Short mmCIF file of C-alpha atoms in Angstrom, two decimals:
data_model
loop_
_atom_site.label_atom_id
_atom_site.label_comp_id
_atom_site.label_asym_id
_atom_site.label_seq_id
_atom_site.Cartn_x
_atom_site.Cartn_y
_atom_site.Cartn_z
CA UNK R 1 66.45 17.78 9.13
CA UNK R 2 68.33 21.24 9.54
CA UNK R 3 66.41 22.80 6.48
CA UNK R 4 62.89 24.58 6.76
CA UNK R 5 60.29 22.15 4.83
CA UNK R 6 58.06 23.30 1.98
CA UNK R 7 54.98 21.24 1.70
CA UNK R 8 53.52 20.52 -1.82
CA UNK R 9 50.47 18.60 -1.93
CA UNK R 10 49.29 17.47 -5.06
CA UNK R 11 52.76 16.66 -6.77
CA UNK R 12 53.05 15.78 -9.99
CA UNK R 13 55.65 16.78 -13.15
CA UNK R 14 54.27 19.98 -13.98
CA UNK R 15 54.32 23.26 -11.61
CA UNK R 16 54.49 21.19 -7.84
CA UNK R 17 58.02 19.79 -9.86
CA UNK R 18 58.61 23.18 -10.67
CA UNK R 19 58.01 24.61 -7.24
CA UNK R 20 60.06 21.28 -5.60
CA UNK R 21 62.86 22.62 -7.39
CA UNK R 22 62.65 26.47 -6.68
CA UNK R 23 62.35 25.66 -3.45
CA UNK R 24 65.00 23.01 -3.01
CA UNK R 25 67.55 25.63 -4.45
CA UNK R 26 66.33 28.45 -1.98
CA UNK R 27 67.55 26.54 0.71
CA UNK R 28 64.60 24.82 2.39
CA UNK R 29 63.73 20.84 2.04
CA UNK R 30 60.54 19.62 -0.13
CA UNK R 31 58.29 17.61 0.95
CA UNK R 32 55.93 15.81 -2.25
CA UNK R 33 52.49 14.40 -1.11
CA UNK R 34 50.48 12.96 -3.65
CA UNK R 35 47.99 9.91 -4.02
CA UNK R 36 50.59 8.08 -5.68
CA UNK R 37 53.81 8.77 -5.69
CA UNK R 38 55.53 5.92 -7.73
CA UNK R 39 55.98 8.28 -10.07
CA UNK R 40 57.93 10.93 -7.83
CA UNK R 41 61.07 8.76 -7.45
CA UNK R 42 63.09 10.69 -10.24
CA UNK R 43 61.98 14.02 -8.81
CA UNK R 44 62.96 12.82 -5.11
CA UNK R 45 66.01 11.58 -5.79
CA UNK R 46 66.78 15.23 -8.19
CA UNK R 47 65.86 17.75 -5.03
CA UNK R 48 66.32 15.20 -2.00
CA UNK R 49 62.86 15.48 -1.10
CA UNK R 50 60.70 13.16 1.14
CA UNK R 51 57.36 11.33 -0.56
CA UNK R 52 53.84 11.34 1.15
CA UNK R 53 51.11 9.52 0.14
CA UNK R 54 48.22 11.66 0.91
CA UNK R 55 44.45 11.72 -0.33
CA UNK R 56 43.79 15.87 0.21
CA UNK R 57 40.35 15.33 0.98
CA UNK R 58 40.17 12.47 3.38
CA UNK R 59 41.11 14.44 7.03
CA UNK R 60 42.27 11.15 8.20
CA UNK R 61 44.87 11.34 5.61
CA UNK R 62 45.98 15.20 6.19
CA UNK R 63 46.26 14.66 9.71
CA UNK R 64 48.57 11.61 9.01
CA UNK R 65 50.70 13.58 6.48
CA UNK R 66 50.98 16.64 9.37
CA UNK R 67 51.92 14.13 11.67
CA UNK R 68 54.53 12.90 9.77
CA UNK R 69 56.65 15.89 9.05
CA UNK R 70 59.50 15.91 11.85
CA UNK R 71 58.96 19.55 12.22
CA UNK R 72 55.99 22.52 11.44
CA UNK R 73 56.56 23.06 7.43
CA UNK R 74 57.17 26.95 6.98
CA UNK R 75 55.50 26.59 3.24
CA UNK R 76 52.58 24.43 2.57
CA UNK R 77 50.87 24.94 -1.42
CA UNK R 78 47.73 23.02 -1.96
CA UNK R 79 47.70 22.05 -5.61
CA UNK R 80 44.55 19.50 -6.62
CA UNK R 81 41.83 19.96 -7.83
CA UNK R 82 39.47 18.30 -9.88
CA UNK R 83 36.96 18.97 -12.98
CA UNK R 84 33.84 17.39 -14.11
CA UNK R 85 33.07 18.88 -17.17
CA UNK R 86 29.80 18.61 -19.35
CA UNK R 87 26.56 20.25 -19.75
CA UNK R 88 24.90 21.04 -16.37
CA UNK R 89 21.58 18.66 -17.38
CA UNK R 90 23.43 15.78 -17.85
CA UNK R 91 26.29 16.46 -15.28
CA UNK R 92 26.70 13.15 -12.80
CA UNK R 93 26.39 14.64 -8.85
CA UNK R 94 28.71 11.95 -8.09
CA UNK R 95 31.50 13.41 -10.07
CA UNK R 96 30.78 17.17 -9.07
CA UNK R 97 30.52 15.64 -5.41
CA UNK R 98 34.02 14.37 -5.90
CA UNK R 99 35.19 17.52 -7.66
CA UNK R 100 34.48 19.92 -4.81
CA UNK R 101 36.11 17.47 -2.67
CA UNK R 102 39.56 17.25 -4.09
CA UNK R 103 39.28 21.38 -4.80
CA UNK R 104 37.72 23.01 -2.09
CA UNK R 105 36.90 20.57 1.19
CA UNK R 106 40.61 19.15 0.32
CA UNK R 107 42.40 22.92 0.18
CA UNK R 108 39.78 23.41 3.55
CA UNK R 109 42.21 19.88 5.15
CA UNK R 110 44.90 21.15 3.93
CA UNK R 111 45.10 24.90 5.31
CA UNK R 112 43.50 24.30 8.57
CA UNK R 113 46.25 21.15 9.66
CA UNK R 114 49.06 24.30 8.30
CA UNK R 115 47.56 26.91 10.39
CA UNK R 116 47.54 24.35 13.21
CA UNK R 117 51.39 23.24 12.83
CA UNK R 118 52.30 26.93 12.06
CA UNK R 119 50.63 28.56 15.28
CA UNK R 120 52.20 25.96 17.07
CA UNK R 121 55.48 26.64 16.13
CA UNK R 122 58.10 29.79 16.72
CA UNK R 123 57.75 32.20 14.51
CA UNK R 124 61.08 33.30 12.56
CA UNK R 125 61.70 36.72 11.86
CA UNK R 126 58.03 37.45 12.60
CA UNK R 127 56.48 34.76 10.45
CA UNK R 128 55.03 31.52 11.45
CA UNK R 129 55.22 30.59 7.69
CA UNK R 130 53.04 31.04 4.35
CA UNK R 131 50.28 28.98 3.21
CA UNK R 132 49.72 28.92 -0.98
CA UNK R 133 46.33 27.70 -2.66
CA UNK R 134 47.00 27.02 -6.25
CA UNK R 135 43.86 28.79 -8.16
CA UNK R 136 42.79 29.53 -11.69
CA UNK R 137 40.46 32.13 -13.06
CA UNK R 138 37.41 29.63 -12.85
CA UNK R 139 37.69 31.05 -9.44
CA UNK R 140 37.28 34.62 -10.86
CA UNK R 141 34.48 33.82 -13.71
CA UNK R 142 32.91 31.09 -14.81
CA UNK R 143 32.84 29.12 -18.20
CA UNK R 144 30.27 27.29 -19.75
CA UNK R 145 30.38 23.41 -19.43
CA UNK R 146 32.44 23.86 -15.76
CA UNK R 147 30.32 24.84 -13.65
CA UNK R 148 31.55 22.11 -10.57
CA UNK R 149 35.33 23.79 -11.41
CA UNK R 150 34.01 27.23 -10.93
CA UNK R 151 32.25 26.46 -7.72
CA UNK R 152 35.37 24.54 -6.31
CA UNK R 153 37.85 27.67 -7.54
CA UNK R 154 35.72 30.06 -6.22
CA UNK R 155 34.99 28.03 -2.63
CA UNK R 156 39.07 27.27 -2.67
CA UNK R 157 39.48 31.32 -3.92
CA UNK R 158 36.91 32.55 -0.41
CA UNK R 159 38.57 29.93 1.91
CA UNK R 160 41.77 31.79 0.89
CA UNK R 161 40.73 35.16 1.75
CA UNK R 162 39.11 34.37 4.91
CA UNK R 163 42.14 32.65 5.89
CA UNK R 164 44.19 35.37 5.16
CA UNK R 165 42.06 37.68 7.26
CA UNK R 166 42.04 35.85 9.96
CA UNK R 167 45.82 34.60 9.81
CA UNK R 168 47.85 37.12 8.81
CA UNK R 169 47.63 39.49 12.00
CA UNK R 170 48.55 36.53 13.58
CA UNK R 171 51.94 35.60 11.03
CA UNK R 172 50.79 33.54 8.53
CA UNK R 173 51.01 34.43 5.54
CA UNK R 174 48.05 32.90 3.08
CA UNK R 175 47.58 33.71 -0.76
CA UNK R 176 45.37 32.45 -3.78
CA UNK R 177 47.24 32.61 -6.95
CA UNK R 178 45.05 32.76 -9.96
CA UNK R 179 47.41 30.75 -12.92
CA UNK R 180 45.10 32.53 -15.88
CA UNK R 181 46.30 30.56 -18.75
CA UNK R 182 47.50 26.97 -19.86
CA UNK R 183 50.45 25.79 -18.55
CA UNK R 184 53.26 24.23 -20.13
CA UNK R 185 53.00 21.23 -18.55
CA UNK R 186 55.41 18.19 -19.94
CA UNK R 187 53.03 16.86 -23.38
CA UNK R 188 51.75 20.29 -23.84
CA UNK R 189 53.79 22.41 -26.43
CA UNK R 190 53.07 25.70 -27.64
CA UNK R 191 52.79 26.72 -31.52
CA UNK R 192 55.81 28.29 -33.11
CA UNK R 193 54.16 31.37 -34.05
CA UNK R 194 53.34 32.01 -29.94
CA UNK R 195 56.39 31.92 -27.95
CA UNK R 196 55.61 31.90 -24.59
CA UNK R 197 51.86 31.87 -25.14
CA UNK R 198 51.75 29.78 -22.03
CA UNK R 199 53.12 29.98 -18.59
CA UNK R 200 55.81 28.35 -17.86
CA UNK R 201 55.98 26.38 -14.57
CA UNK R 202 59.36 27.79 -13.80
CA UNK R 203 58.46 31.00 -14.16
CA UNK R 204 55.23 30.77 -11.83
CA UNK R 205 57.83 29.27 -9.05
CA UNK R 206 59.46 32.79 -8.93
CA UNK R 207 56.21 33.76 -7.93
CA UNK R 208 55.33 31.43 -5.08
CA UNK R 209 58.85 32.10 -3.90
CA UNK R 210 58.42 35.74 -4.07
CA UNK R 211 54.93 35.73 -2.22
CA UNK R 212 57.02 33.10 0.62
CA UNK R 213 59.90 36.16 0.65
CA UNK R 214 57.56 38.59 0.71
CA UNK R 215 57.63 41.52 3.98
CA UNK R 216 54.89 41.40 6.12
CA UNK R 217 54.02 44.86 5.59
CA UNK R 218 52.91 44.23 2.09
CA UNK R 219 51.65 40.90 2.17
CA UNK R 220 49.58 39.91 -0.95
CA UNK R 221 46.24 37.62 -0.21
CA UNK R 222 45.88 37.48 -4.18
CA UNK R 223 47.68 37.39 -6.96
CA UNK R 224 47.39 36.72 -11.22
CA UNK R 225 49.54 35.32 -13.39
CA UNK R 226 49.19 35.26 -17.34
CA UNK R 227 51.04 35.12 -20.00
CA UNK R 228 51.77 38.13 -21.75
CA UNK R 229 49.27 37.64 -24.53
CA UNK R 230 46.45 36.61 -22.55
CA UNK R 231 43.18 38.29 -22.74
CA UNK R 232 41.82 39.79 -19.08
#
């Protein structure tokens, strides 16, 4: 494999297609992990890209899904995460247990096996690669009835800058990206009288693929995206 691999975990039809594609036709190779991926053939077989089966938040899994790739990926984007919503009295531990798992302990898996393969790897043009954590403005403020998807957006949204703090004087590049807004995911349409009241996952590819180009000397550690009638 002659092409620089971009690790998506947490693929499914939405943005991870999105990004597979983006980054298919900038010239490196995707790789999709996801718990299943039955239902990645179609996108495979469009952008050439290798299937994973992963489970984010079992280590045992990550380290099999590092040790898998034939070479250190130069872009790895964490994608999952997981929501229990409900009224805190009568939300089940269980499920918020599970929730922080697959959002924060997960994106935790995830970043420290890419630092690993990246610092272990020669760096290109200065960079040992860029490491993406998918976020959303739970991870900014809070909402009623999601409290365990604020506390796993905000853990995933610290992780991200301490990571970045710690990694980027030493090449890798590491950003949150706060997606503030629906997306218009495959089943989700938007009314006519809003055109482009949500963000479209081709559109928030540019952005991961700008943050990847991005000079070190003004690397972002966070970033927003919204659609133009959004409220702040």
């Amino acid at each position: 494999m002659s092409d620089p691999i971009a690790l998506i975990v947490g693929t499914g039809s939405g943005l991870s297609a999105a990004l597979a594609r983006r980054f298919r036709r900038a010239g490196y190779h995707p790789v999709l992990a996801a718990r299943d991926t039955t239902k990645l053939a179609a996108l495979a077989q469009e952008t050439g890209a290798t299937c994973q089966r992963c489970e984010a938040s079992d280590p045992a899994s990550v380290a099999a899904l590092f040790a898998s790739l034939p070479a250190s990926p130069r872009v790895v984007v964490y994608n999952p995460s997981a929501r229990e919503r409900g009224p805190l009295t009568h939300l089940d531990p269980a499920g918020v247990r599970r929730a922080l798992e697959v959002t924060a302990f997960g994106a935790f898996l995830v970043g420290q096996a890419a630092a690993r393969a990246m610092l272990a790897a020669p760096p290109v043009n200065g960079s040992h690669g860029t490491i993406l954590f998918t976020g959303a403005s739970a991870g900014v403020k809070g909402f009623a009835q999601s409290a365990p998807f604020a506390m796993g957006k905000f853990a995933q949204r610290g992780l991200a800058q301490s990571m970045s703090r710690e990694l980027h004087p030493k090449g890798i590049h590491v950003a949150w990206v706060n997606i503030d807004g629906q997306i218009r995911n495959p089943g989700r349409t938007e009314p006519p009288e809003a055109p482009d009241s949500m963000l479209a996952p081709d559109a928030i590819a540019e952005t991961y693929l700008m943050l990847v180009n991005q000079p070190r000397s003004a690397w972002s550690e966070e970033i927003a995206v919204r659609p133009w009638v959004e409220r702040f």
